[in-house]
Coordinates of C-alpha atoms and ligand atoms in Angstrom, one line a residue:
M114 CA -2.4 59.8 -38.3
E115 CA -4.6 62.6 -37.2
I116 CA -8.3 61.7 -36.7
K117 CA -10.7 64.6 -36.2
V118 CA -14.4 65.2 -36.2
V119 CA -15.8 68.3 -37.9
I120 CA -19.4 69.6 -38.3
G121 CA -20.3 70.1 -41.9
S122 CA -21.5 68.6 -45.1
I123 CA -19.7 65.6 -46.8
T124 CA -20.1 67.2 -50.2
E125 CA -18.1 70.2 -49.2
I126 CA -15.2 68.5 -47.4
R127 CA -11.7 68.9 -48.7
A128 CA -9.8 65.6 -48.8
D129 CA -8.0 63.4 -51.3
A130 CA -10.9 60.9 -50.9
I131 CA -14.3 60.6 -49.4
I132 CA -15.2 57.1 -48.2
I133 CA -18.9 56.3 -48.3
G134 CA -20.4 52.9 -47.2
F135 CA -22.9 51.2 -49.4
F136 CA -25.2 48.3 -48.5
E137 CA -26.1 45.3 -50.7
G138 CA -29.7 45.5 -51.9
T139 CA -30.0 49.3 -51.6
E140 CA -32.8 50.4 -53.9
H141 CA -32.9 54.2 -53.4
L142 CA -29.9 56.4 -52.6
D143 CA -30.5 58.8 -49.7
G144 CA -28.7 61.1 -47.4
D145 CA -25.0 61.6 -48.0
T146 CA -24.8 59.0 -50.8
A147 CA -27.6 60.8 -52.7
A148 CA -26.0 64.2 -52.2
L149 CA -22.6 62.8 -53.5
D150 CA -24.3 61.1 -56.4
K151 CA -26.0 64.4 -57.4
A152 CA -22.8 66.3 -57.1
L153 CA -21.1 63.7 -59.3
G154 CA -23.8 64.0 -61.9
G155 CA -25.3 60.5 -61.2
A156 CA -22.0 58.6 -61.3
I157 CA -22.8 56.4 -58.3
S158 CA -26.4 55.5 -59.4
G159 CA -25.0 54.9 -62.9
L160 CA -22.4 52.4 -61.7
I161 CA -25.1 50.7 -59.6
S162 CA -27.4 50.2 -62.6
Q163 CA -24.5 48.9 -64.6
G164 CA -23.8 46.4 -61.9
E165 CA -20.3 47.6 -61.0
I166 CA -21.4 48.7 -57.5
K167 CA -23.3 45.9 -55.8
G168 CA -22.5 46.6 -52.1
K169 CA -20.8 43.3 -51.4
L170 CA -18.7 43.4 -48.3
N171 CA -15.3 45.0 -48.9
E172 CA -16.1 45.7 -52.6
I173 CA -14.3 49.0 -53.3
T174 CA -15.2 51.4 -56.2
V175 CA -13.1 54.5 -56.8
I176 CA -14.8 57.4 -58.6
H177 CA -12.8 60.4 -59.6
S178 CA -14.6 63.6 -59.0
L179 CA -12.8 65.5 -61.8
G180 CA -13.5 68.9 -60.3
K181 CA -17.2 68.3 -59.5
L182 CA -16.3 68.2 -55.7
V183 CA -13.5 69.7 -53.7
A184 CA -12.6 66.2 -52.7
G185 CA -10.5 64.3 -55.3
R186 CA -12.4 61.0 -55.2
V187 CA -15.5 59.3 -53.9
V188 CA -14.8 55.8 -52.8
V189 CA -17.8 53.6 -52.4
T190 CA -17.2 50.7 -50.0
G191 CA -19.5 47.7 -49.8
L192 CA -20.8 46.9 -46.4
G193 CA -22.7 43.8 -47.3
K194 CA -26.3 43.2 -46.2
P195 CA -27.5 45.6 -43.5
A196 CA -28.9 42.7 -41.4
E197 CA -25.4 41.1 -41.3
L198 CA -23.5 44.3 -40.4
S199 CA -21.3 44.3 -37.3
R200 CA -18.7 46.7 -35.9
D201 CA -16.0 44.3 -36.9
K202 CA -17.2 44.4 -40.5
I203 CA -17.2 48.2 -40.5
C204 CA -13.7 48.0 -39.1
G205 CA -12.5 45.6 -41.7
A206 CA -14.1 47.4 -44.7
V207 CA -12.5 50.7 -43.6
A208 CA -9.1 49.0 -43.2
E209 CA -9.3 47.5 -46.7
T210 CA -10.3 50.8 -48.2
C211 CA -7.6 52.8 -46.3
R212 CA -4.9 50.4 -47.6
L213 CA -6.1 50.7 -51.2
L214 CA -6.2 54.5 -50.9
R215 CA -2.7 54.6 -49.4
Q216 CA -1.5 52.6 -52.4
K217 CA -3.1 55.2 -54.7
G218 CA -1.3 58.0 -53.0
A219 CA -4.1 59.6 -51.0
A220 CA -2.9 61.4 -47.9
S221 CA -6.2 62.8 -46.5
L222 CA -9.5 60.9 -46.1
A223 CA -13.0 61.9 -45.0
T224 CA -16.0 59.8 -44.1
V225 CA -19.1 59.7 -41.9
A226 CA -20.2 57.4 -39.1
Q227 CA -20.5 54.2 -41.2
G228 CA -23.3 51.9 -40.3
A229 CA -24.6 54.0 -37.4
G230 CA -28.1 53.2 -36.5
I231 CA -28.0 49.7 -38.0
N232 CA -28.2 46.6 -35.8
D233 CA -27.9 48.6 -32.6
I234 CA -24.6 50.2 -33.7
V235 CA -24.6 53.5 -32.0
L236 CA -22.7 56.6 -33.2
E237 CA -19.9 56.1 -30.7
A238 CA -19.4 52.4 -31.7
S239 CA -19.4 53.4 -35.4
A240 CA -16.8 56.1 -34.9
Q241 CA -14.7 53.6 -32.9
A242 CA -14.9 51.0 -35.6
V243 CA -13.9 53.5 -38.3
T244 CA -10.9 54.7 -36.2
E245 CA -9.8 51.1 -35.3
G246 CA -10.1 50.1 -39.0
A247 CA -7.9 53.0 -40.2
L248 CA -5.2 52.7 -37.5
L249 CA -5.1 48.9 -37.4
G250 CA -5.5 48.4 -41.2
L251 CA -2.7 50.9 -42.1
Y252 CA -0.3 49.4 -39.5
N253 CA 3.1 48.3 -40.9
F254 CA 6.4 47.2 -39.4
R255 CA 9.2 48.7 -41.5
R256 CA 11.7 49.3 -38.7
H257 CA 14.4 47.1 -40.3
M258 CA 13.9 48.2 -43.9
T259 CA 16.4 50.7 -45.2
K260 CA 14.4 51.5 -48.3
E261 CA 11.4 53.7 -48.2
A262 CA 8.0 52.2 -48.9
D263 CA 6.6 52.6 -52.4
Y264 CA 3.5 54.2 -50.9
G265 CA 3.0 57.3 -48.9
E266 CA 1.3 57.9 -45.6
I267 CA -2.3 58.7 -44.8
K268 CA -1.9 61.6 -42.6
E269 CA -5.5 62.6 -41.8
L270 CA -8.9 61.1 -41.4
T271 CA -11.9 63.5 -40.9
L272 CA -15.3 62.3 -39.7
V273 CA -18.1 64.6 -40.7
A274 CA -20.8 65.1 -38.1
A275 CA -24.2 66.7 -38.6
G276 CA -24.3 68.8 -35.5
Q277 CA -22.7 69.5 -32.1
D278 CA -24.2 66.5 -30.2
E279 CA -23.2 64.1 -33.0
R280 CA -19.7 65.6 -33.0
Q281 CA -19.2 64.9 -29.3
R282 CA -20.4 61.4 -29.6
L283 CA -18.2 60.7 -32.6
E284 CA -15.2 62.2 -30.8
S285 CA -15.8 60.0 -27.8
G286 CA -15.9 56.9 -30.1
C287 CA -12.7 58.0 -31.9
R288 CA -10.8 58.5 -28.7
R289 CA -11.7 55.0 -27.5
G290 CA -10.9 53.5 -30.9
R291 CA -7.5 55.3 -30.9
V292 CA -6.4 54.0 -27.5
L293 CA -7.4 50.4 -28.3
A294 CA -5.8 50.4 -31.8
E295 CA -2.6 52.1 -30.6
A296 CA -2.3 49.5 -27.8
T297 CA -2.9 46.7 -30.3
N298 CA -0.2 48.2 -32.6
L299 CA 2.2 48.4 -29.7
A300 CA 1.7 44.7 -29.0
R301 CA 2.3 44.1 -32.8
D302 CA 5.5 46.1 -32.7
M303 CA 6.9 44.1 -29.9
A304 CA 5.9 40.7 -31.4
N305 CA 7.1 41.6 -34.9
E306 CA 10.5 42.5 -33.6
P307 CA 13.2 39.8 -34.5
A308 CA 14.4 37.9 -31.4
N309 CA 17.8 39.5 -31.6
Y310 CA 16.0 42.9 -31.1
M311 CA 13.6 41.5 -28.5
T312 CA 15.6 39.6 -25.9
P313 CA 14.2 39.2 -22.4
G314 CA 16.3 42.1 -21.3
I315 CA 15.0 44.3 -24.1
M316 CA 11.5 43.3 -23.4
A317 CA 11.9 44.3 -19.7
E318 CA 13.4 47.6 -20.9
R319 CA 10.3 48.2 -23.1
A320 CA 8.1 47.5 -20.2
R321 CA 10.0 49.9 -18.0
E322 CA 9.6 52.7 -20.6
L323 CA 6.0 51.9 -21.0
A324 CA 5.5 52.1 -17.2
A325 CA 7.3 55.5 -17.1
D326 CA 5.1 56.9 -19.9
C327 CA 1.9 55.6 -18.4
G328 CA 2.5 56.2 -14.7
L329 CA 2.6 52.5 -13.9
E330 CA 4.7 50.9 -11.2
Y331 CA 7.4 48.6 -12.7
R332 CA 9.4 45.8 -11.1
V333 CA 11.6 43.1 -12.6
L334 CA 12.9 40.0 -11.0
G335 CA 16.2 38.5 -12.1
R336 CA 17.7 35.1 -11.6
A337 CA 18.7 35.6 -8.0
E338 CA 15.1 36.6 -6.9
M339 CA 13.7 33.8 -8.9
Q340 CA 16.0 31.4 -7.1
E341 CA 14.9 32.8 -3.7
L342 CA 11.3 32.3 -4.7
G343 CA 11.9 28.8 -5.8
M344 CA 10.9 29.3 -9.5
G345 CA 12.6 26.2 -10.7
A346 CA 10.3 25.8 -13.8
L347 CA 11.1 29.3 -15.2
L348 CA 14.8 29.0 -14.3
G349 CA 14.8 25.6 -15.9
V350 CA 13.7 26.9 -19.3
A351 CA 16.1 29.8 -19.0
Q352 CA 19.1 27.7 -18.2
G353 CA 19.8 26.8 -21.8
S354 CA 20.2 30.4 -22.9
R355 CA 22.9 33.0 -22.4
E356 CA 20.3 35.8 -22.0
P357 CA 19.2 36.2 -18.4
P358 CA 15.5 35.6 -17.7
Q359 CA 13.3 38.5 -16.5
L360 CA 10.0 38.4 -14.6
I361 CA 8.4 41.6 -15.5
V362 CA 5.7 43.1 -13.3
L363 CA 3.6 46.2 -14.1
H364 CA 1.1 47.6 -11.5
Y365 CA -1.9 49.8 -12.3
R366 CA -3.7 51.3 -9.3
G367 CA -7.1 52.5 -10.2
R368 CA -8.6 52.4 -6.7
D369 CA -7.3 53.2 -3.3
S370 CA -6.7 49.7 -2.0
A371 CA -3.8 47.3 -1.8
E372 CA -5.9 44.5 -3.3
V373 CA -5.1 43.2 -6.7
D374 CA -8.4 42.7 -8.5
L375 CA -7.0 41.1 -11.7
A376 CA -3.6 39.8 -12.9
L377 CA -2.9 39.6 -16.6
V378 CA -0.2 37.0 -17.2
G379 CA 1.5 36.7 -20.6
K380 CA 3.9 34.1 -22.0
G381 CA 7.2 35.9 -22.9
I382 CA 9.3 33.4 -24.7
T383 CA 11.3 35.7 -26.9
F384 CA 12.4 32.8 -29.1
D385 CA 11.3 29.2 -28.9
S386 CA 13.7 26.8 -30.6
G387 CA 12.1 24.0 -28.7
G388 CA 15.3 23.5 -26.7
I389 CA 16.8 20.0 -26.7
S390 CA 13.5 18.8 -28.1
I391 CA 14.3 21.0 -31.0
K392 CA 11.8 22.1 -33.5
P393 CA 12.1 21.5 -37.3
S394 CA 13.9 24.5 -38.9
E395 CA 11.2 25.2 -41.3
K396 CA 9.2 28.2 -40.0
M397 CA 11.1 28.2 -36.8
G398 CA 11.5 31.9 -37.3
E399 CA 7.8 32.4 -36.5
M400 CA 8.8 31.6 -32.9
K401 CA 10.2 35.1 -32.5
G402 CA 6.5 35.8 -31.8
D403 CA 6.3 33.3 -28.9
M404 CA 6.2 36.4 -26.6
S405 CA 3.0 37.6 -28.1
G406 CA 1.0 36.9 -25.0
G407 CA 3.4 38.9 -22.9
A408 CA 3.4 41.7 -25.4
A409 CA -0.5 41.7 -25.4
V410 CA -0.7 42.1 -21.6
L411 CA 1.9 44.8 -21.5
A412 CA 0.2 46.7 -24.3
A413 CA -3.2 46.3 -22.6
M414 CA -1.8 47.9 -19.5
S415 CA -0.9 51.0 -21.5
A416 CA -4.5 51.3 -22.7
I417 CA -5.9 50.6 -19.2
S418 CA -3.7 53.5 -17.8
Q419 CA -5.3 55.8 -20.3
F420 CA -8.9 54.8 -19.6
K421 CA -8.3 55.0 -15.8
P422 CA -10.9 52.4 -14.6
K423 CA -11.4 52.1 -10.9
I424 CA -9.8 48.7 -10.5
N425 CA -6.3 47.4 -9.6
V426 CA -4.6 45.4 -12.3
I427 CA -1.1 43.9 -12.5
A428 CA 0.7 42.4 -15.5
V429 CA 3.1 39.6 -15.0
V430 CA 5.4 38.5 -17.9
P431 CA 7.9 35.7 -17.5
A432 CA 10.5 36.4 -20.3
T433 CA 13.2 34.1 -21.4
E434 CA 14.5 32.3 -24.5
N435 CA 14.1 28.6 -25.0
L436 CA 17.5 27.4 -26.5
P437 CA 19.5 24.2 -26.4
D438 CA 23.0 24.9 -25.0
G439 CA 25.1 22.6 -22.9
S440 CA 23.3 23.5 -19.7
A441 CA 19.8 23.3 -21.2
L442 CA 17.0 21.3 -19.6
K443 CA 16.9 17.7 -21.0
P444 CA 13.9 15.4 -21.5
G445 CA 13.6 13.3 -18.4
D446 CA 14.7 16.1 -16.1
V447 CA 12.6 17.0 -13.1
V448 CA 12.1 20.7 -12.0
T449 CA 10.3 22.1 -8.9
A450 CA 7.9 25.0 -9.5
M451 CA 7.3 27.9 -7.0
G452 CA 4.7 26.2 -4.9
G453 CA 6.8 23.0 -4.5
K454 CA 5.1 20.9 -7.2
T455 CA 7.6 18.8 -9.2
I456 CA 7.4 18.5 -12.9
E457 CA 8.8 15.9 -15.2
I458 CA 10.1 17.4 -18.4
V459 CA 8.8 15.1 -21.2
S460 CA 9.5 17.7 -23.9
T461 CA 11.6 20.8 -23.5
D462 CA 9.4 22.3 -26.3
A463 CA 6.5 22.4 -23.8
E464 CA 8.2 25.3 -22.2
G465 CA 5.3 27.8 -22.1
R466 CA 3.4 26.0 -19.4
L467 CA 6.6 25.8 -17.3
I468 CA 7.3 29.5 -17.2
L469 CA 3.6 30.2 -16.7
A470 CA 3.4 27.8 -13.8
D471 CA 5.8 30.1 -11.9
A472 CA 4.3 33.3 -13.2
L473 CA 0.8 32.2 -12.1
G474 CA 2.3 31.3 -8.7
Y475 CA 3.8 34.7 -8.5
A476 CA 0.6 36.5 -9.4
I477 CA -1.2 34.6 -6.7
K478 CA 1.6 35.5 -4.2
L479 CA 1.0 39.1 -5.1
G480 CA -2.6 38.7 -4.1
A481 CA -4.4 38.4 -7.4
K482 CA -8.1 37.8 -6.9
G483 CA -8.5 36.8 -10.6
I484 CA -6.2 35.8 -13.4
V485 CA -6.3 35.9 -17.2
D486 CA -3.3 34.4 -18.9
V487 CA -2.5 34.7 -22.6
A488 CA -0.1 32.4 -24.3
T489 CA 1.0 31.1 -27.7
L490 CA 0.8 27.8 -25.9
T491 CA 0.0 24.8 -28.2
G492 CA 0.2 23.9 -31.9
A493 CA -2.8 21.8 -31.0
C494 CA -5.0 24.8 -30.5
R495 CA -4.0 26.0 -33.9
I496 CA -5.1 22.6 -35.3
A497 CA -8.4 22.7 -33.4
L498 CA -9.5 26.2 -34.1
G499 CA -7.4 27.4 -37.1
D500 CA -5.9 30.8 -37.3
L501 CA -9.1 32.9 -36.9
C502 CA -10.2 32.0 -33.4
S503 CA -8.4 31.8 -30.0
G504 CA -9.1 29.1 -27.5
A505 CA -10.5 29.9 -24.1
F506 CA -10.4 27.8 -20.9
G507 CA -11.0 28.4 -17.3
N508 CA -12.1 27.3 -13.8
R509 CA -15.0 29.7 -13.4
Q510 CA -17.7 30.0 -16.0
E511 CA -18.6 33.5 -14.8
L512 CA -15.2 34.9 -15.5
L513 CA -15.0 33.0 -18.8
D514 CA -18.4 34.4 -19.9
R515 CA -17.1 37.9 -19.2
V516 CA -14.0 37.3 -21.3
L517 CA -16.0 35.9 -24.1
K518 CA -18.3 38.9 -24.0
A519 CA -15.4 41.3 -24.0
A520 CA -13.9 39.4 -27.0
A521 CA -17.2 39.6 -28.9
E522 CA -17.4 43.3 -28.3
A523 CA -13.8 43.7 -29.6
G524 CA -14.4 41.6 -32.7
E525 CA -11.7 39.1 -31.6
L526 CA -13.0 35.6 -32.2
M527 CA -12.7 33.3 -29.2
W528 CA -14.1 29.8 -28.5
Q529 CA -14.4 28.0 -25.2
L530 CA -12.8 24.5 -25.1
P531 CA -13.6 21.9 -22.5
M532 CA -11.8 21.2 -19.2
Y533 CA -13.2 17.8 -18.5
E534 CA -11.2 16.4 -15.6
Q535 CA -10.8 13.0 -17.4
Y536 CA -8.1 14.7 -19.5
K537 CA -5.9 15.2 -16.4
E538 CA -5.0 11.5 -16.7
Q539 CA -2.8 12.4 -19.7
N540 CA -0.6 14.7 -17.5
K541 CA 0.2 12.0 -14.9
S542 CA 3.9 11.3 -14.4
D543 CA 5.7 8.2 -13.1
V544 CA 8.5 10.2 -11.5
A545 CA 7.1 13.6 -10.5
D546 CA 3.8 15.2 -9.5
I547 CA 2.9 16.1 -13.1
K548 CA 4.5 16.0 -16.5
N549 CA 4.8 18.8 -19.0
S550 CA 3.2 17.1 -21.9
G551 CA 0.1 15.1 -22.2
G552 CA 0.8 13.9 -25.7
R553 CA -0.6 14.9 -29.0
Y554 CA -4.3 14.3 -28.6
G555 CA -6.2 17.1 -27.0
G556 CA -3.0 19.0 -26.5
A557 CA -4.6 22.4 -26.0
I558 CA -6.8 20.9 -23.3
T559 CA -4.1 19.0 -21.4
A560 CA -1.9 22.2 -21.5
A561 CA -4.7 24.1 -19.9
Q562 CA -5.2 21.4 -17.3
F563 CA -1.5 21.6 -16.5
L564 CA -1.8 25.4 -15.9
A565 CA -5.0 24.8 -13.8
E566 CA -2.8 22.9 -11.3
F567 CA -0.9 26.1 -10.5
V568 CA -3.8 28.5 -9.9
G569 CA -5.6 26.5 -7.2
D570 CA -9.0 28.1 -6.4
T571 CA -8.2 31.5 -7.9
P572 CA -10.7 32.4 -10.6
W573 CA -8.7 32.0 -13.8
V574 CA -9.1 32.1 -17.6
H575 CA -6.4 30.9 -20.0
L576 CA -6.4 32.1 -23.6
D577 CA -4.4 30.1 -26.1
I578 CA -3.4 32.4 -29.0
A579 CA -1.1 29.9 -30.8
G580 CA -3.4 30.0 -33.8
T581 CA -4.2 33.7 -33.8
F582 CA -1.0 35.6 -32.9
L583 CA 0.2 35.7 -36.5
S584 CA -1.6 36.5 -39.8
D585 CA -0.3 35.2 -43.0
K586 CA -2.1 37.8 -45.1
E587 CA -3.9 41.1 -45.0
R588 CA -7.5 40.4 -43.8
G589 CA -9.7 43.3 -42.7
C590 CA -8.0 45.1 -39.8
L591 CA -5.2 42.5 -39.7
V592 CA -2.1 42.8 -41.8
K593 CA 0.6 40.2 -42.4
G594 CA 2.5 39.5 -39.2
A595 CA 1.7 39.9 -35.6
T596 CA -2.1 40.5 -34.9
G597 CA -1.9 42.1 -31.5
V598 CA -4.6 39.7 -30.3
P599 CA -6.2 39.8 -27.7
V600 CA -5.3 43.3 -26.5
R601 CA -8.8 44.8 -27.2
T602 CA -10.4 41.9 -25.4
L603 CA -8.3 42.4 -22.3
V604 CA -9.0 46.1 -22.2
N605 CA -12.7 45.6 -22.6
L606 CA -12.7 43.0 -19.9
V607 CA -10.9 45.3 -17.4
L608 CA -13.3 48.1 -18.2
S609 CA -16.3 45.8 -17.7
L610 CA -14.9 44.3 -14.5
A611 CA -14.2 47.8 -13.1
E612 CA -17.9 48.6 -13.2
G613 CA -18.5 45.8 -10.8
V614 CA -15.5 46.4 -8.4
K615 CA -16.6 47.7 -5.0
P616 CA -15.0 51.0 -4.2
S617 CA -13.0 50.7 -1.0
P618 CA -14.5 52.1 2.2
Ligands
BES901 N1 5.2 28.0 -28.8 C1 4.8 26.7 -29.0 C2 3.4 26.6 -29.6 C3 3.1 27.2 -30.9 C4 3.2 26.4 -32.0 C5 2.8 28.5 -31.0 C6 2.9 27.0 -33.3 C7 2.5 29.1 -32.2 C8 2.6 28.3 -33.3 C9 4.9 25.9 -27.8 O1 6.0 26.2 -26.9 C10 5.1 24.4 -28.2 O2 6.2 24.2 -28.7 N2 4.2 23.6 -27.9 C11 4.3 22.2 -28.2 C12 3.8 21.4 -27.0 C13 4.1 19.9 -27.1 C14 5.6 19.6 -27.1 C15 3.4 19.2 -26.0 C16 3.5 21.9 -29.4 O3 2.4 22.5 -29.5 O4 3.9 21.2 -30.3
MN902 MN1 7.8 25.2 -27.4
ZN903 ZN1 6.6 28.1 -27.0

């Protein structure tokens, strides 16, 4: 979709539909809304007095202009109460409106900077929210459908600016929104792909292409290198599958130094059957998305390479299937992770923490000074926080606070869960240094405590996205399927950290 900013008047714009935001409790129409109402012969004010337009959040009213405007329709989108407006609400309302208009056959849309000037939402932020809403809300995954969709495509979105200065500010917001939304959609594309189209080898190939497109360094470790490095936990999970495991590494150099300021580590289980501790078959297909953390960190790297912050970032993705063949790990087995720690396998279905143990070890070996990992790690996190909010854990409050702030800016809900050391008790093993499951109670926390054992003193944050990686319905800028969470958070975090990274001498 082309998104452009033009200087002009909304009443004169040529488009299939004009989208105009409307707040609950508005008593007098002014500005663009008043101008459109006048052109439509009072249709908007008429619908308001009849009670059809109330301005409730995501209420959508389509008014046909019937030749009174060059644009075919004026669509009034409710933005709720102005005091409650946020960038995420703008994003969601635009997404819902765009989907409805696509269904109605519109191909070109025009709007203005929705909500700008309210609750500290500046012009750039408004344009960014509108752009993200359109690109994220209209996302679909039809690669494996042989029939065409019963709806067309929205090809163009025009933002109308009042003057030159406003145009520049809107363009800058649109650019930022486009990079963030396209990266999120890239993560969605990878996570939505069926597991037979997204094997560890294919995932590595996607990362290689991404690196070539974005000017990133790319490296991949296979079984032999993993053996040399002593990655017994990752190799253990992989041994039940015929697909060879891949440890994918991308390197972004934003400043002239060999230091690695941050590592983004993402779980890349391309299919999680549970292994010998096999999962129930109902909804097992959802586990094609068990590489969503890996997809998110790879996609974040593509956005980072476009913003060019002065910071060095690597992405590390351990990719493998978790399947139960004759050579698979068995409950009761003991494996040795990269640093030499031994792990008792209580459940082969707690495989995410095993592959992450070695990936975290490898990130530290590469010199990472900070780590954020992202994983569809525990059903327990989904139970604790539901499907709206990701869980956040860590060993440094300062880094955690930065991640939470980046998430809030992105409109991606995230909530910190505790890391009380008393929980470590549950991970104690009778036969090895640690066991890979601490039982059902507090499962998200004991999983995080397990990971903490493999990062030592390195500042680290763990994001459990088991609840949020999938959406079961359309909801604002989310559509059914992979959500692409937390790509926007990761990119915001890296941009914010780059401001504080010392330039090398
Ligand atoms: N990939 C799953 C977690 C998951 C469940 C993600 C549902 C998304 C939706 C993970 O590998 C897993 O199976 N975890 C187990 C851990 C348990 C055996 C300690 C779980 O949560 O049941
Ligand atoms: Mn599992
Ligand atoms: Zn898993």
